[in-house]
Amino acid sequence: MNQLNCLIIDDEPIARKGLSDYCEEISFLNVVALCKNVLQANHYLEKNQIDLIFLDINMPIQSGIDWLKDLKNSPSIIMTTAYESYALESFSYNVLDYLVKPISFERFFKAANKVNNYHHHKAKNEVLFLKSEKQLKKINVNDILFAEAMQNYIKVVTTIEVIITHISLKKFKEQLPDDNFIQTHKSYIVSKHKVDKIIDNQIVIKDHKIPISVRLKRKVLDNF
């Protein structure tokens, strides 16, 4: 199993040690550096490749959220904070999970598995073949933004094109990796890793606004 190189950024020594100890219990996590602020992290990232950052929010010099706003080509991020109020804002960036202190090992392990599955699917470069316009079109699963049901058809919106194909939304969802996609409405499935914002009852992906149904809202929020 390939390991994920991890960077821990937290101004509290006890918190850094606790996260590092959790990582040691998980075979696919490899802690390569501990930083007490984002300046130390910047110096490390200039010379080293990182797969995953455990990032605190409330820190001296610069907060984790403000740092993320300017971070280019960021690795995967797991927020680790005592504050629940930044959860929705944090998912506007490359954040895969949000852990509220004190963090149990069970919850930490769930977040670690989510990131590992994301990197696994990304590395496999999985593809699907969809019948459209009397031909089979190959699409990269990682390029999918969302899918919308349209009676007996669905519209699959990717980073490259829009494909209309004759298949039910249910059947299409069965072909997708569960860890990467979630149904937000009876007519919509979205890629969790492509979400830019969640505003009230809508998910924003680029210029698209996808509704969240009242029935599914709690499930949707629990997956971010």
mmCIF file of C-alpha atoms in Angstrom, residues 7-144:
data_model
loop_
_atom_site.group_PDB
_atom_site.id
_atom_site.type_symbol
_atom_site.label_atom_id
_atom_site.label_comp_id
_atom_site.label_asym_id
_atom_site.label_seq_id
_atom_site.Cartn_x
_atom_site.Cartn_y
_atom_site.Cartn_z
ATOM 1 C CA LEU A 7 2.283 17.491 7.314
ATOM 2 C CA ILE A 8 0.767 18.545 10.649
ATOM 3 C CA ILE A 9 0.285 22.282 11.287
ATOM 4 C CA ASP A 10 -0.872 23.269 14.781
ATOM 5 C CA ASP A 11 0.437 25.835 17.266
ATOM 6 C CA GLU A 12 -0.250 23.538 20.253
ATOM 7 C CA PRO A 13 2.518 20.967 20.948
ATOM 8 C CA ILE A 14 0.051 18.562 22.581
ATOM 9 C CA ALA A 15 -2.217 18.693 19.533
ATOM 10 C CA ARG A 16 0.703 18.058 17.165
ATOM 11 C CA LYS A 17 1.822 15.106 19.253
ATOM 12 C CA GLY A 18 -1.712 13.677 19.454
ATOM 13 C CA LEU A 19 -2.232 13.812 15.695
ATOM 14 C CA SER A 20 1.196 12.334 15.073
ATOM 15 C CA ASP A 21 0.446 9.460 17.441
ATOM 16 C CA TYR A 22 -2.839 8.767 15.625
ATOM 17 C CA CYS A 23 -1.013 8.743 12.285
ATOM 18 C CA GLU A 24 1.483 6.180 13.588
ATOM 19 C CA GLU A 25 -1.407 3.774 14.161
ATOM 20 C CA ILE A 26 -2.468 3.931 10.498
ATOM 21 C CA SER A 27 -0.224 2.113 8.046
ATOM 22 C CA PHE A 28 -0.846 4.364 5.038
ATOM 23 C CA LEU A 29 -0.052 7.636 6.841
ATOM 24 C CA ASN A 30 3.546 8.832 7.076
ATOM 25 C CA VAL A 31 4.182 12.020 9.062
ATOM 26 C CA VAL A 32 7.153 13.836 7.541
ATOM 27 C CA ALA A 33 7.022 17.133 9.434
ATOM 28 C CA LEU A 34 5.373 18.951 12.344
ATOM 29 C CA CYS A 35 4.933 22.737 12.058
ATOM 30 C CA LYS A 36 3.781 25.202 14.714
ATOM 31 C CA ASN A 37 2.661 27.836 12.204
ATOM 32 C CA VAL A 38 2.059 28.348 8.485
ATOM 33 C CA LEU A 39 5.422 30.063 7.932
ATOM 34 C CA GLN A 40 7.219 26.871 8.893
ATOM 35 C CA ALA A 41 4.839 24.964 6.624
ATOM 36 C CA ASN A 42 5.566 27.289 3.694
ATOM 37 C CA HIS A 43 9.306 26.684 4.035
ATOM 38 C CA TYR A 44 8.768 22.928 4.093
ATOM 39 C CA LEU A 45 6.385 22.898 1.124
ATOM 40 C CA GLU A 46 8.852 24.879 -0.998
ATOM 41 C CA LYS A 47 11.201 21.896 -1.055
ATOM 42 C CA ASN A 48 9.049 18.848 -0.354
ATOM 43 C CA GLN A 49 6.077 17.038 -1.844
ATOM 44 C CA ILE A 50 3.137 16.476 0.516
ATOM 45 C CA ASP A 51 -0.022 14.408 -0.009
ATOM 46 C CA LEU A 52 -2.021 15.438 3.054
ATOM 47 C CA ILE A 53 -2.032 18.336 5.531
ATOM 48 C CA PHE A 54 -3.688 18.279 8.944
ATOM 49 C CA LEU A 55 -4.395 21.970 9.471
ATOM 50 C CA ASP A 56 -5.502 23.902 12.549
ATOM 51 C CA ILE A 57 -7.496 27.115 12.045
ATOM 52 C CA ASN A 58 -6.885 29.413 14.996
ATOM 53 C CA MET A 59 -3.111 30.015 14.966
ATOM 54 C CA PRO A 60 -0.788 33.013 15.458
ATOM 55 C CA ILE A 61 0.736 34.827 12.448
ATOM 56 C CA GLN A 62 -2.000 33.635 10.074
ATOM 57 C CA SER A 63 -5.090 31.457 10.454
ATOM 58 C CA GLY A 64 -5.380 28.163 8.631
ATOM 59 C CA ILE A 65 -8.344 29.434 6.599
ATOM 60 C CA ASP A 66 -6.530 32.586 5.442
ATOM 61 C CA TRP A 67 -3.482 30.517 4.550
ATOM 62 C CA LEU A 68 -5.577 28.149 2.447
ATOM 63 C CA LYS A 69 -6.998 31.051 0.429
ATOM 64 C CA ASP A 70 -3.558 31.769 -1.017
ATOM 65 C CA LEU A 71 -2.215 28.214 -1.193
ATOM 66 C CA LYS A 72 -1.597 27.162 -4.796
ATOM 67 C CA ASN A 73 -1.887 23.521 -5.899
ATOM 68 C CA SER A 74 -2.640 22.486 -2.353
ATOM 69 C CA PRO A 75 -2.409 18.875 -1.173
ATOM 70 C CA SER A 76 -5.455 17.235 0.360
ATOM 71 C CA ILE A 77 -6.506 19.004 3.565
ATOM 72 C CA ILE A 78 -8.087 17.781 6.793
ATOM 73 C CA MET A 79 -9.017 20.632 9.136
ATOM 74 C CA THR A 80 -8.423 19.990 12.858
ATOM 75 C CA THR A 81 -9.960 22.693 15.016
ATOM 76 C CA ALA A 82 -11.930 23.469 18.145
ATOM 77 C CA TYR A 83 -14.329 25.635 16.147
ATOM 78 C CA GLU A 84 -17.316 24.184 14.261
ATOM 79 C CA SER A 85 -18.292 27.521 12.696
ATOM 80 C CA TYR A 86 -15.695 27.394 9.893
ATOM 81 C CA ALA A 87 -16.841 24.048 8.465
ATOM 82 C CA LEU A 88 -18.825 25.314 5.469
ATOM 83 C CA GLU A 89 -16.252 27.956 4.556
ATOM 84 C CA SER A 90 -13.398 25.457 4.701
ATOM 85 C CA PHE A 91 -14.979 23.249 2.021
ATOM 86 C CA SER A 92 -14.601 26.099 -0.465
ATOM 87 C CA TYR A 93 -10.956 25.026 -0.571
ATOM 88 C CA ASN A 94 -9.351 21.615 -1.057
ATOM 89 C CA VAL A 95 -10.649 20.288 2.269
ATOM 90 C CA LEU A 96 -11.696 16.640 2.390
ATOM 91 C CA ASP A 97 -12.779 16.502 6.038
ATOM 92 C CA TYR A 98 -13.292 18.699 9.096
ATOM 93 C CA LEU A 99 -12.438 17.342 12.555
ATOM 94 C CA VAL A 100 -13.557 19.144 15.707
ATOM 95 C CA LYS A 101 -11.332 18.822 18.782
ATOM 96 C CA PRO A 102 -11.180 16.775 20.907
ATOM 97 C CA ILE A 103 -10.799 14.248 18.096
ATOM 98 C CA SER A 104 -11.493 10.587 18.762
ATOM 99 C CA PHE A 105 -9.368 7.999 17.009
ATOM 100 C CA GLU A 106 -12.495 6.511 15.423
ATOM 101 C CA ARG A 107 -13.379 9.838 13.801
ATOM 102 C CA PHE A 108 -9.753 10.422 12.788
ATOM 103 C CA PHE A 109 -9.565 6.989 11.173
ATOM 104 C CA LYS A 110 -12.741 7.675 9.187
ATOM 105 C CA ALA A 111 -11.238 10.918 7.836
ATOM 106 C CA ALA A 112 -7.948 9.201 6.986
ATOM 107 C CA ASN A 113 -9.778 6.492 5.044
ATOM 108 C CA LYS A 114 -11.724 9.115 3.119
ATOM 109 C CA VAL A 115 -8.478 10.741 1.973
ATOM 110 C CA ASN A 116 -6.879 7.391 1.192
ATOM 111 C CA ASN A 117 -9.849 6.374 -0.966
ATOM 112 C CA TYR A 118 -9.727 9.711 -2.767
ATOM 113 C CA HIS A 119 -6.039 9.258 -3.629
ATOM 114 C CA HIS A 120 -6.639 5.633 -4.591
ATOM 115 C CA HIS A 121 -9.313 6.522 -7.137
ATOM 116 C CA LYS A 122 -7.298 9.476 -8.368
ATOM 117 C CA ALA A 123 -4.243 7.281 -8.949
ATOM 118 C CA LYS A 124 -6.262 4.635 -10.778
ATOM 119 C CA ASN A 125 -7.553 7.285 -13.166
ATOM 120 C CA GLU A 126 -10.837 5.374 -13.414
ATOM 121 C CA VAL A 127 -12.926 5.753 -16.535
ATOM 122 C CA LEU A 128 -16.495 5.121 -17.619
ATOM 123 C CA PHE A 129 -17.972 4.506 -21.063
ATOM 124 C CA LEU A 130 -21.299 6.227 -21.710
ATOM 125 C CA LYS A 131 -23.471 5.752 -24.775
ATOM 126 C CA SER A 132 -24.139 9.119 -26.373
ATOM 127 C CA GLU A 133 -24.921 10.187 -29.937
ATOM 128 C CA LYS A 134 -24.714 6.574 -31.197
ATOM 129 C CA GLN A 135 -21.217 6.083 -29.820
ATOM 130 C CA LEU A 136 -19.480 5.115 -26.588
ATOM 131 C CA LYS A 137 -17.719 8.032 -24.976
ATOM 132 C CA LYS A 138 -14.917 7.488 -22.478
ATOM 133 C CA ILE A 139 -14.899 9.862 -19.520
ATOM 134 C CA ASN A 140 -12.568 10.117 -16.578
ATOM 135 C CA VAL A 141 -14.468 9.702 -13.302
ATOM 136 C CA ASN A 142 -12.303 12.398 -11.745
ATOM 137 C CA ASP A 143 -13.534 14.863 -14.390
ATOM 138 C CA ILE A 144 -17.206 14.526 -13.426
#
